[in-house]
PDB file of C-alpha atoms in Angstrom:
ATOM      1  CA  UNK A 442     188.840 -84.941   6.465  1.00 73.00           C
ATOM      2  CA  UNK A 443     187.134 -87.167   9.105  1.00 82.00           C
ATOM      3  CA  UNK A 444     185.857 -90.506   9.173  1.00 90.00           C
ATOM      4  CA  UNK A 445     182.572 -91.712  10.543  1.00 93.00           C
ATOM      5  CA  UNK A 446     180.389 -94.975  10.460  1.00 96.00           C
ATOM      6  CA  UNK A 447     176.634 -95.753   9.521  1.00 95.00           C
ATOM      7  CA  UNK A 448     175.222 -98.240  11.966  1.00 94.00           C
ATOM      8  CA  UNK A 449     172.698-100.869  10.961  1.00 93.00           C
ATOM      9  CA  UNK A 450     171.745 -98.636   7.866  1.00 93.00           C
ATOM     10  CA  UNK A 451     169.777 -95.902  10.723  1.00 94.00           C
ATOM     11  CA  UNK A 452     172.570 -94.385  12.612  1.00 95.00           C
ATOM     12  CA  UNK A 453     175.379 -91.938  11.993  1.00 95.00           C
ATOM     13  CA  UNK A 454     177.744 -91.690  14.299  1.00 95.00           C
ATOM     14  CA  UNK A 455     180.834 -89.396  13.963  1.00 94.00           C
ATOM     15  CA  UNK A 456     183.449 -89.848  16.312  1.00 93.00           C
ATOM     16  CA  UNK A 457     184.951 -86.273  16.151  1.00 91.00           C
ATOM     17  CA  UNK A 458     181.973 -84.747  17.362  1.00 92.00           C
ATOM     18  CA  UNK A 459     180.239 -87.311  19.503  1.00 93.00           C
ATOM     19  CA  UNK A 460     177.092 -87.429  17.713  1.00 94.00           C
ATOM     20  CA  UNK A 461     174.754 -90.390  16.890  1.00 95.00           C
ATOM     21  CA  UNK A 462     172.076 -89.276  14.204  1.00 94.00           C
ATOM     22  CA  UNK A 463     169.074 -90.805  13.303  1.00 94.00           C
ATOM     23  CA  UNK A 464     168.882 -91.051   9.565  1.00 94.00           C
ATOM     24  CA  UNK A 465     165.195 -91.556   9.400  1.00 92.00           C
ATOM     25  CA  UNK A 466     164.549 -88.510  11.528  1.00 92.00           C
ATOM     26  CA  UNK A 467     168.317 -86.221  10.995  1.00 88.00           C
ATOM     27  CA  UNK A 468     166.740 -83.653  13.651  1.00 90.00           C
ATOM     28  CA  UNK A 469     166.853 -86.312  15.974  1.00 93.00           C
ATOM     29  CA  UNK A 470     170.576 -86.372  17.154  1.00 94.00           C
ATOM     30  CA  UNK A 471     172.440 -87.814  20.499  1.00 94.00           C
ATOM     31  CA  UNK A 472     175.492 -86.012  21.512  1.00 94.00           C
ATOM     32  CA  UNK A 473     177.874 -88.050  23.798  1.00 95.00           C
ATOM     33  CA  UNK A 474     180.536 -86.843  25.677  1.00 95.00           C
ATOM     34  CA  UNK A 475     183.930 -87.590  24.928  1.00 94.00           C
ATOM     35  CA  UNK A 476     185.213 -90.628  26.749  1.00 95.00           C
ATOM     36  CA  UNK A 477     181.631 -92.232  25.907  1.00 95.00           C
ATOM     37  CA  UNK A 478     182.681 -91.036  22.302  1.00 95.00           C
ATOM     38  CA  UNK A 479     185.921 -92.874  22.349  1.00 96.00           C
ATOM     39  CA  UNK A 480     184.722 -95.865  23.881  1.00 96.00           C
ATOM     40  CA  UNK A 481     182.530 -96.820  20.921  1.00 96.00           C
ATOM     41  CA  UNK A 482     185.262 -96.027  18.343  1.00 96.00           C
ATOM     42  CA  UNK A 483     186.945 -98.226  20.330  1.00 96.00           C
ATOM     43  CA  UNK A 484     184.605-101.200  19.989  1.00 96.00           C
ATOM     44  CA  UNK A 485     183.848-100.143  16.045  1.00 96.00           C
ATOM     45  CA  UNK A 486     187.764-100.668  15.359  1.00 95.00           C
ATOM     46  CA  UNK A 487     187.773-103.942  16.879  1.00 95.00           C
ATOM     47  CA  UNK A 488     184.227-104.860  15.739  1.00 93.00           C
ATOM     48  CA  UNK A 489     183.845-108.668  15.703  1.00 92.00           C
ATOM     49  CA  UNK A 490     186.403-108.998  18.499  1.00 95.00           C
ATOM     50  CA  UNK A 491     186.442-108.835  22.551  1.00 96.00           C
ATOM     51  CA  UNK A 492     187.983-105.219  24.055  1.00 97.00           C
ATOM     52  CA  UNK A 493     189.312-105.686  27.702  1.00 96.00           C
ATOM     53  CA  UNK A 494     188.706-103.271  30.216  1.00 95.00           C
ATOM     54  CA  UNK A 495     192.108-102.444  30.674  1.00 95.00           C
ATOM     55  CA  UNK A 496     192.643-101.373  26.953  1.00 96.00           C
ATOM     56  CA  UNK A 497     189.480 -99.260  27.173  1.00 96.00           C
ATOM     57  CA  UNK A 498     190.898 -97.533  30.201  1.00 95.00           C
ATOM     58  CA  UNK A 499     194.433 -97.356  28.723  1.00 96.00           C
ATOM     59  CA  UNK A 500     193.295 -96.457  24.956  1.00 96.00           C
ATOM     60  CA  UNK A 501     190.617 -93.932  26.016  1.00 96.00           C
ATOM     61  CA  UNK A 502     192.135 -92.436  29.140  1.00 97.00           C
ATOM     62  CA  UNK A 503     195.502 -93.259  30.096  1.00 95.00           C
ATOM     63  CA  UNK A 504     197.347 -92.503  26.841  1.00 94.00           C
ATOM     64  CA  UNK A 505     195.777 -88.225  27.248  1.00 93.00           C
ATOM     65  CA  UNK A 506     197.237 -88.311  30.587  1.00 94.00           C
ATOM     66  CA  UNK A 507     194.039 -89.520  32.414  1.00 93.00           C
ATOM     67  CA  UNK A 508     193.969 -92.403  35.953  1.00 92.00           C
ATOM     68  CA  UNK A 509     190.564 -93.372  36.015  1.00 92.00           C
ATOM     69  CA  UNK A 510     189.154 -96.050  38.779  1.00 93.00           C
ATOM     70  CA  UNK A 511     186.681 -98.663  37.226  1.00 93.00           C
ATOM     71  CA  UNK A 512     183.504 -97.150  38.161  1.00 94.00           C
ATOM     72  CA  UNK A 513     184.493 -94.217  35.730  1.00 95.00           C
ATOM     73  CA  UNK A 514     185.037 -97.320  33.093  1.00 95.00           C
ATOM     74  CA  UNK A 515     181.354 -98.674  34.027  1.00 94.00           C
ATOM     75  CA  UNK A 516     179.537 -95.016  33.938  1.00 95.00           C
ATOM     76  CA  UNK A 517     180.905 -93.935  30.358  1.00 96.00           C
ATOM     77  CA  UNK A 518     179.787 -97.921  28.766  1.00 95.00           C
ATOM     78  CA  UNK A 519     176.367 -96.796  30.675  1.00 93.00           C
ATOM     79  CA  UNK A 520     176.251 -93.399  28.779  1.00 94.00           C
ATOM     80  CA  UNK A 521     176.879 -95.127  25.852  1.00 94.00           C
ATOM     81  CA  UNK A 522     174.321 -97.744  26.237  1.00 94.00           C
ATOM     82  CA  UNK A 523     171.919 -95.277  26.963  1.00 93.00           C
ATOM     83  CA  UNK A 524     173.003 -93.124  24.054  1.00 93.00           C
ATOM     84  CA  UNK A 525     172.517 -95.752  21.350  1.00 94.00           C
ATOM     85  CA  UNK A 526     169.083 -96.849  23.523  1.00 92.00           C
ATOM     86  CA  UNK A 527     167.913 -93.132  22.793  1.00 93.00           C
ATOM     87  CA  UNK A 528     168.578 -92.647  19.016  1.00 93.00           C
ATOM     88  CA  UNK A 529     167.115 -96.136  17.903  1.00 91.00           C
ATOM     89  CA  UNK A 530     169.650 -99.044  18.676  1.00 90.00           C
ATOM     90  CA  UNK A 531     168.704-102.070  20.089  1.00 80.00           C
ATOM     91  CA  UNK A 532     169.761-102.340  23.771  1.00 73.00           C
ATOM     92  CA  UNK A 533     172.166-105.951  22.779  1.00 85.00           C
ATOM     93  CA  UNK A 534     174.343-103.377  20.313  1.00 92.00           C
ATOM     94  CA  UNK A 535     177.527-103.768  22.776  1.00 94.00           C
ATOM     95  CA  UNK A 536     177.468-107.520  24.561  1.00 95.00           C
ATOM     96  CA  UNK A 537     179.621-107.929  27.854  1.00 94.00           C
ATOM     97  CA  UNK A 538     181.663-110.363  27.950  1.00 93.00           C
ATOM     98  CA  UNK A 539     181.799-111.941  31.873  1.00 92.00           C
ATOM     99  CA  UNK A 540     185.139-110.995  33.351  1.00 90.00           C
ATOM    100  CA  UNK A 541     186.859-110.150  29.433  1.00 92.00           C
ATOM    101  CA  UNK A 542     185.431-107.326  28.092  1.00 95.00           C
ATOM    102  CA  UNK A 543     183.048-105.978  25.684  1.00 96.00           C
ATOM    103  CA  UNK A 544     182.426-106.620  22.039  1.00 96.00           C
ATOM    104  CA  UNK A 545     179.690-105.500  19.546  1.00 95.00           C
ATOM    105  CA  UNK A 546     177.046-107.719  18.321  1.00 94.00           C
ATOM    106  CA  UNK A 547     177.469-110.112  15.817  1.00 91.00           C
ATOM    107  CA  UNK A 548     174.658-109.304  13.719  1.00 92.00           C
ATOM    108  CA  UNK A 549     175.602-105.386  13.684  1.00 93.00           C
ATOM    109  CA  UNK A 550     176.736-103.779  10.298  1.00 93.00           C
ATOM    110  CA  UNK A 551     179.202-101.064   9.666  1.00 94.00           C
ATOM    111  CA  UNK A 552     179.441 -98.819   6.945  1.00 94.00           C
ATOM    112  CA  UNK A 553     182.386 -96.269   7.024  1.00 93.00           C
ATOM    113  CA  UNK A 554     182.819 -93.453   5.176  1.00 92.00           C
ATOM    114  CA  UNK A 555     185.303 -90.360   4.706  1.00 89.00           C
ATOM    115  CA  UNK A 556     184.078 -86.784   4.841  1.00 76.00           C
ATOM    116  CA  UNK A 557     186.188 -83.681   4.185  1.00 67.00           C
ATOM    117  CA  UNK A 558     183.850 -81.507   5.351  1.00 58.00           C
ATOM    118  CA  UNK A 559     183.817 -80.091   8.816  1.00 51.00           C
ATOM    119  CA  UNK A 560     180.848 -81.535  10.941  1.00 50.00           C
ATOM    120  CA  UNK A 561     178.382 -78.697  11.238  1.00 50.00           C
ATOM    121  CA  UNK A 562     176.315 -79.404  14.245  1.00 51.00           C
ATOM    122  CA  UNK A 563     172.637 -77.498  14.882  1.00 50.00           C
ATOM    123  CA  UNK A 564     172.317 -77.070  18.678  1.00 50.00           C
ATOM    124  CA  UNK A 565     168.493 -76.928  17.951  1.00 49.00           C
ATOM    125  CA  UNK A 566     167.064 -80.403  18.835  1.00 48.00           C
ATOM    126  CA  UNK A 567     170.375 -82.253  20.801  1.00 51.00           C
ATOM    127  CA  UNK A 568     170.305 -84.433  23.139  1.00 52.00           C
ATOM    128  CA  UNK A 569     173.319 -84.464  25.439  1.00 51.00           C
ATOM    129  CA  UNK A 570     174.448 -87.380  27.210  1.00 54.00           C
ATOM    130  CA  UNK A 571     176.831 -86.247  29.872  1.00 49.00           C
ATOM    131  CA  UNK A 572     178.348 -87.682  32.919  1.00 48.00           C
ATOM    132  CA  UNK A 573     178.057 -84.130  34.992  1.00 44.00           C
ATOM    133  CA  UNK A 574     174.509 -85.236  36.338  1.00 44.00           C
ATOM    134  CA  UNK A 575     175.452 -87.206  39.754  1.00 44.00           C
ATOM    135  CA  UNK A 576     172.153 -88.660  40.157  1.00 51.00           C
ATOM    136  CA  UNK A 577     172.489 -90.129  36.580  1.00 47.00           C
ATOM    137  CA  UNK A 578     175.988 -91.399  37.271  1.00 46.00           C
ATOM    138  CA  UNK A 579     174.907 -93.433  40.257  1.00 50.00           C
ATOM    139  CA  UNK A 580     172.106 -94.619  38.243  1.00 52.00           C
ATOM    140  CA  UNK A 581     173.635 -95.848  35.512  1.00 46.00           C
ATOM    141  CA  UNK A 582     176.622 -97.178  38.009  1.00 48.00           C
ATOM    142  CA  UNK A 583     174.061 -98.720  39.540  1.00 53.00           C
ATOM    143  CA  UNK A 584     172.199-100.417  36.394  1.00 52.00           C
ATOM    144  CA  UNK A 585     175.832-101.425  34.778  1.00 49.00           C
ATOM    145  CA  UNK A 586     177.455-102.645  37.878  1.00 49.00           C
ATOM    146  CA  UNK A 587     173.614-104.945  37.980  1.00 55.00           C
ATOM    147  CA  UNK A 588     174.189-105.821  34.313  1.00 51.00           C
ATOM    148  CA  UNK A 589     177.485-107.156  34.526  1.00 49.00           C
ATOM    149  CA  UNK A 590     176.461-109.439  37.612  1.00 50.00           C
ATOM    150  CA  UNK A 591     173.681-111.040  35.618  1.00 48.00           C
ATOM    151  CA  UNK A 592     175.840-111.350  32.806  1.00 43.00           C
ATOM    152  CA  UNK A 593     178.725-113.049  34.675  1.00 43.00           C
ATOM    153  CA  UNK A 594     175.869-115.393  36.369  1.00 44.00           C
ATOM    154  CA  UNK A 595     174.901-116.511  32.955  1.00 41.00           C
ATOM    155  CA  UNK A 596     178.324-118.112  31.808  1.00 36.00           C
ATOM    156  CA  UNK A 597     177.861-121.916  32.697  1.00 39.00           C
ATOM    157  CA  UNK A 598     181.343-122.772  33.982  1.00 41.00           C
ATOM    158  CA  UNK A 599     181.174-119.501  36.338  1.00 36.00           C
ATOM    159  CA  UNK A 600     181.298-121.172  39.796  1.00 39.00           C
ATOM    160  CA  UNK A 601     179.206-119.672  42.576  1.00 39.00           C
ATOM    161  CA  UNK A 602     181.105-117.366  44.732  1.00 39.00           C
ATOM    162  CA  UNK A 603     181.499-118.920  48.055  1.00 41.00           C
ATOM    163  CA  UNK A 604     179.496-117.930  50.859  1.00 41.00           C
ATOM    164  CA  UNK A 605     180.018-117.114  54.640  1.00 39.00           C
ATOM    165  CA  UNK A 606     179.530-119.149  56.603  1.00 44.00           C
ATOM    166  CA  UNK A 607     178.803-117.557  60.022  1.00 51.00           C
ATOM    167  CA  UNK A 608     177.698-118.914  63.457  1.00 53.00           C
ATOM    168  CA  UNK A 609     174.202-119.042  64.553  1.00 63.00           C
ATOM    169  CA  UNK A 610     174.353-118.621  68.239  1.00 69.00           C
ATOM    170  CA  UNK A 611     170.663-120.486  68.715  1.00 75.00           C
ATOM    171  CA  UNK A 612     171.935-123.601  66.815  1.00 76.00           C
ATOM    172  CA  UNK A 613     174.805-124.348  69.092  1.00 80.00           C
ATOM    173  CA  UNK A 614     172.372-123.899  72.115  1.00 87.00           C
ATOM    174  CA  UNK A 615     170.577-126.577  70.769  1.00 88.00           C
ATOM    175  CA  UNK A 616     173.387-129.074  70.024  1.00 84.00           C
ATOM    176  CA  UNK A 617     174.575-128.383  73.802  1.00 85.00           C
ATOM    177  CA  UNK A 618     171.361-129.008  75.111  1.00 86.00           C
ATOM    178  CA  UNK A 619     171.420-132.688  73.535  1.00 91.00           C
ATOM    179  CA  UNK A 620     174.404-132.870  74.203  1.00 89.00           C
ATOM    180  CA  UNK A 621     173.616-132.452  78.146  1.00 89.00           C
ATOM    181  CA  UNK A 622     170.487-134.718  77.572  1.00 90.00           C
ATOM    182  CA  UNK A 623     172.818-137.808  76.231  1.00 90.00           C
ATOM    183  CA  UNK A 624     174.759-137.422  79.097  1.00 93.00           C
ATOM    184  CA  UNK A 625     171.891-136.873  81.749  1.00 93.00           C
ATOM    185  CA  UNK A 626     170.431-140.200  79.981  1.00 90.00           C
ATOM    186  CA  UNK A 627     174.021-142.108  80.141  1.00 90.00           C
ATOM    187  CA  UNK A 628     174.204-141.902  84.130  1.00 89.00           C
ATOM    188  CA  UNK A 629     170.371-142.431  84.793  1.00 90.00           C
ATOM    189  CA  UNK A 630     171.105-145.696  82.424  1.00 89.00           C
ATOM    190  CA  UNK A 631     173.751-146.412  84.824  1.00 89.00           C
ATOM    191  CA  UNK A 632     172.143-145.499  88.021  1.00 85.00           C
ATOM    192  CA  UNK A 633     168.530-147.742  87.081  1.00 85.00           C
ATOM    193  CA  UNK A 634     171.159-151.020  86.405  1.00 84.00           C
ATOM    194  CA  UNK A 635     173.030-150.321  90.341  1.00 84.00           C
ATOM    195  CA  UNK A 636     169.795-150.133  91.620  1.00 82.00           C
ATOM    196  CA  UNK A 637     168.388-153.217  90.373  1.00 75.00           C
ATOM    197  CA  UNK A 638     171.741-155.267  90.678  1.00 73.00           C
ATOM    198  CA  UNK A 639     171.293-154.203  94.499  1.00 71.00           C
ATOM    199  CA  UNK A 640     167.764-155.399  94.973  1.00 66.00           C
ATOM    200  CA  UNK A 641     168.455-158.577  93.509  1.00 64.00           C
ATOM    201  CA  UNK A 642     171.708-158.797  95.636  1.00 61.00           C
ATOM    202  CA  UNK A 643     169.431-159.559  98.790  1.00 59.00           C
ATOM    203  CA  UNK A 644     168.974-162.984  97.265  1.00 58.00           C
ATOM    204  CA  UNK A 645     172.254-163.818  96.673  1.00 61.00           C
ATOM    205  CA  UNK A 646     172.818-166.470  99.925  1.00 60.00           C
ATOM    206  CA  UNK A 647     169.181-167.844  98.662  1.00 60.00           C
ATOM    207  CA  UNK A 648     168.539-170.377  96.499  1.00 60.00           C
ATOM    208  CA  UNK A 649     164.760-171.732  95.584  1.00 58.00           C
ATOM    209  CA  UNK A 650     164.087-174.579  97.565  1.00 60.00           C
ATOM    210  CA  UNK A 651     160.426-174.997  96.243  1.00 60.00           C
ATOM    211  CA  UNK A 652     156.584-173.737  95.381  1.00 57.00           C
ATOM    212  CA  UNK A 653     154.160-173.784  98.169  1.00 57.00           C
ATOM    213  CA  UNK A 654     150.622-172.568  98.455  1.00 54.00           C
ATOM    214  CA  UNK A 655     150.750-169.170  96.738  1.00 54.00           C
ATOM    215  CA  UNK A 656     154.392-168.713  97.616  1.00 59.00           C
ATOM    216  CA  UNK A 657     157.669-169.403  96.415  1.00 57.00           C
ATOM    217  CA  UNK A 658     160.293-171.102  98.499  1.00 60.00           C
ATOM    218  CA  UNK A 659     163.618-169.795  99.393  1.00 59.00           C
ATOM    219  CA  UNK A 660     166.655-171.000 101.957  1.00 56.00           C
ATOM    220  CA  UNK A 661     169.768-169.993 103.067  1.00 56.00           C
ATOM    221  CA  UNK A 662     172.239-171.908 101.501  1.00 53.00           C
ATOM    222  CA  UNK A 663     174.089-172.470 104.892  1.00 55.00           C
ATOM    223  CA  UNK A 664     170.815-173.471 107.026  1.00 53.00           C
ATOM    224  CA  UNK A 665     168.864-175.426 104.013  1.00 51.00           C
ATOM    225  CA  UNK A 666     168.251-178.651 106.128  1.00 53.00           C
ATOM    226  CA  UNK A 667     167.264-176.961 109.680  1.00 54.00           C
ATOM    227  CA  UNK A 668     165.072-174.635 107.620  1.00 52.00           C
ATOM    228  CA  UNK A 669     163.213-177.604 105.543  1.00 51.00           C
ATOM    229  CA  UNK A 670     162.920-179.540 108.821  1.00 48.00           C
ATOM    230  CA  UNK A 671     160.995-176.494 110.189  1.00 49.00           C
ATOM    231  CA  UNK A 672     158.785-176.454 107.908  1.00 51.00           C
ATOM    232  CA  UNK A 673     158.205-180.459 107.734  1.00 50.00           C
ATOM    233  CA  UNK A 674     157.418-180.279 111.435  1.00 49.00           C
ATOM    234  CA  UNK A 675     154.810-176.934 111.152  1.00 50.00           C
ATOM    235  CA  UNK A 676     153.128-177.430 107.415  1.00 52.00           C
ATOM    236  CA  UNK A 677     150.718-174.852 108.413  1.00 53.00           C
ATOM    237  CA  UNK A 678     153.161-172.340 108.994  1.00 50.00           C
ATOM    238  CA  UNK A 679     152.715-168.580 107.321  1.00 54.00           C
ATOM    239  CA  UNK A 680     155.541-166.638 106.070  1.00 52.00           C
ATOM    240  CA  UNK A 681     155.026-162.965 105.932  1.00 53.00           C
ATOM    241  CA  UNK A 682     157.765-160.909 104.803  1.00 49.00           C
ATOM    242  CA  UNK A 683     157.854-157.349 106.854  1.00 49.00           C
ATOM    243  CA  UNK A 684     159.611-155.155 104.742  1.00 48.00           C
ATOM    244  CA  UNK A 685     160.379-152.375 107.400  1.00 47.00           C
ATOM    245  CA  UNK A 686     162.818-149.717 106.271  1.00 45.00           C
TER     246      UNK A 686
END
């Protein structure tokens, strides 16, 4: 006596086998392999609640004996996504669950039933799903390691992982650059200002004694009277500065 389920009213899936048949076409059967198998009796007995990862790989390896790393975990829920994809199911049958586990959907329905009679299987017609293909494996690694990274984007109070930040060698040129510039620009600042204050320093023992005819008028301080007495006595006088360096 066994015991096997009738999904959504089209499937038959019996556990002790591995098989998923299609009731509308009963030639048309999917045979899993084992841990695949397992897996979804797994999710059937706990249908309408979450299954962690850990109980999958304790349940359907660890208690026969078995240490399995995750990516075995992620291959055999990829066989058995593909298995139920083949024989009719809908591809949302088993919903992850970011970073908890997987559960089957809501909307599924599951009939089981009791059988006494041995499963007779007709090798005519399978379909195997197995995991000794390698280039399948890393496909389906591939596609489920993809699927849970879209699904654990999806979850609103997921937070962004945080990213590297690494140096960008042509940015800090740059910075250094205006950073030399400022400074270049500091002393020429200073330099422009000494050179004025010392032109203008010349005029220091000066002070404007007066406008003449297209000139302006200025004395030593010291020598103010002998110098505006000179130029009472010759009015017609010409200054000419002779700037001779």
């Amino acid at each position: 006596m066994h015991n096997y389920y009738i999904i959504n009213g089209v499937v038959e899936f019996h556990p002790a086998v591995g098989t998923l048949r299609d009731l509308k076409e009963p030639g048309h059967v999917i045979v899993l392999n084992s841990p695949a198998s397992r897996c979804f009796l797994l999710l059937i007995e706990n249908v309408k609640t979450i299954v962690p990862q850990q109980e999958f790989m304790d349940v359907v390896w660890k208690m026969r004996g078995m240490q399995v790393s995750p990516n075995t975990y992620y291959q055999n829920i990829s066989i058995l996504r593909k298995g139920l994809s083949n024989i009719g199911l809908a591809d949302d049958v088993i919903v992850t669950i970011p970073r908890i586990g997987l559960t089957l959907a809501s909307n599924i329905q599951i009939k089981k039933l009791t059988s006494e009679n041995r499963v007779h299987v007709n090798p005519e017609g399978l379909n195997f799903i197995k995991d000794s293909n390698k280039d399948l494996l890393n496909s389906i690694e591939s596609k489920e390691t993809n699927r849970e990274l879209i699904a654990s984007q999806s979850v609103s109070d997921l937070h962004e992982p945080e990213e590297i930040k690494r140096k960008n060698p042509g940015r800090e040129i740059i910075y250094w650059g205006i950073g030399v510039l400022a400074i270049i620009a500091f002393f020429c600042c200073i330099a422009l200002c000494i050179i004025v204050y010392e032109e203008n320093k010349h005029f220091d023992d000066y002070h404007f004694s007066g406008v003449g005819k297209d000139i302006h008028m200025r004395v030593v301080k010291e020598n103010n009277e002998n110098y505006v007495f000179f130029i009472d006595v010759i009015p017609d006088y010409t200054c000419r500065l002779d700037n001779k360096s």
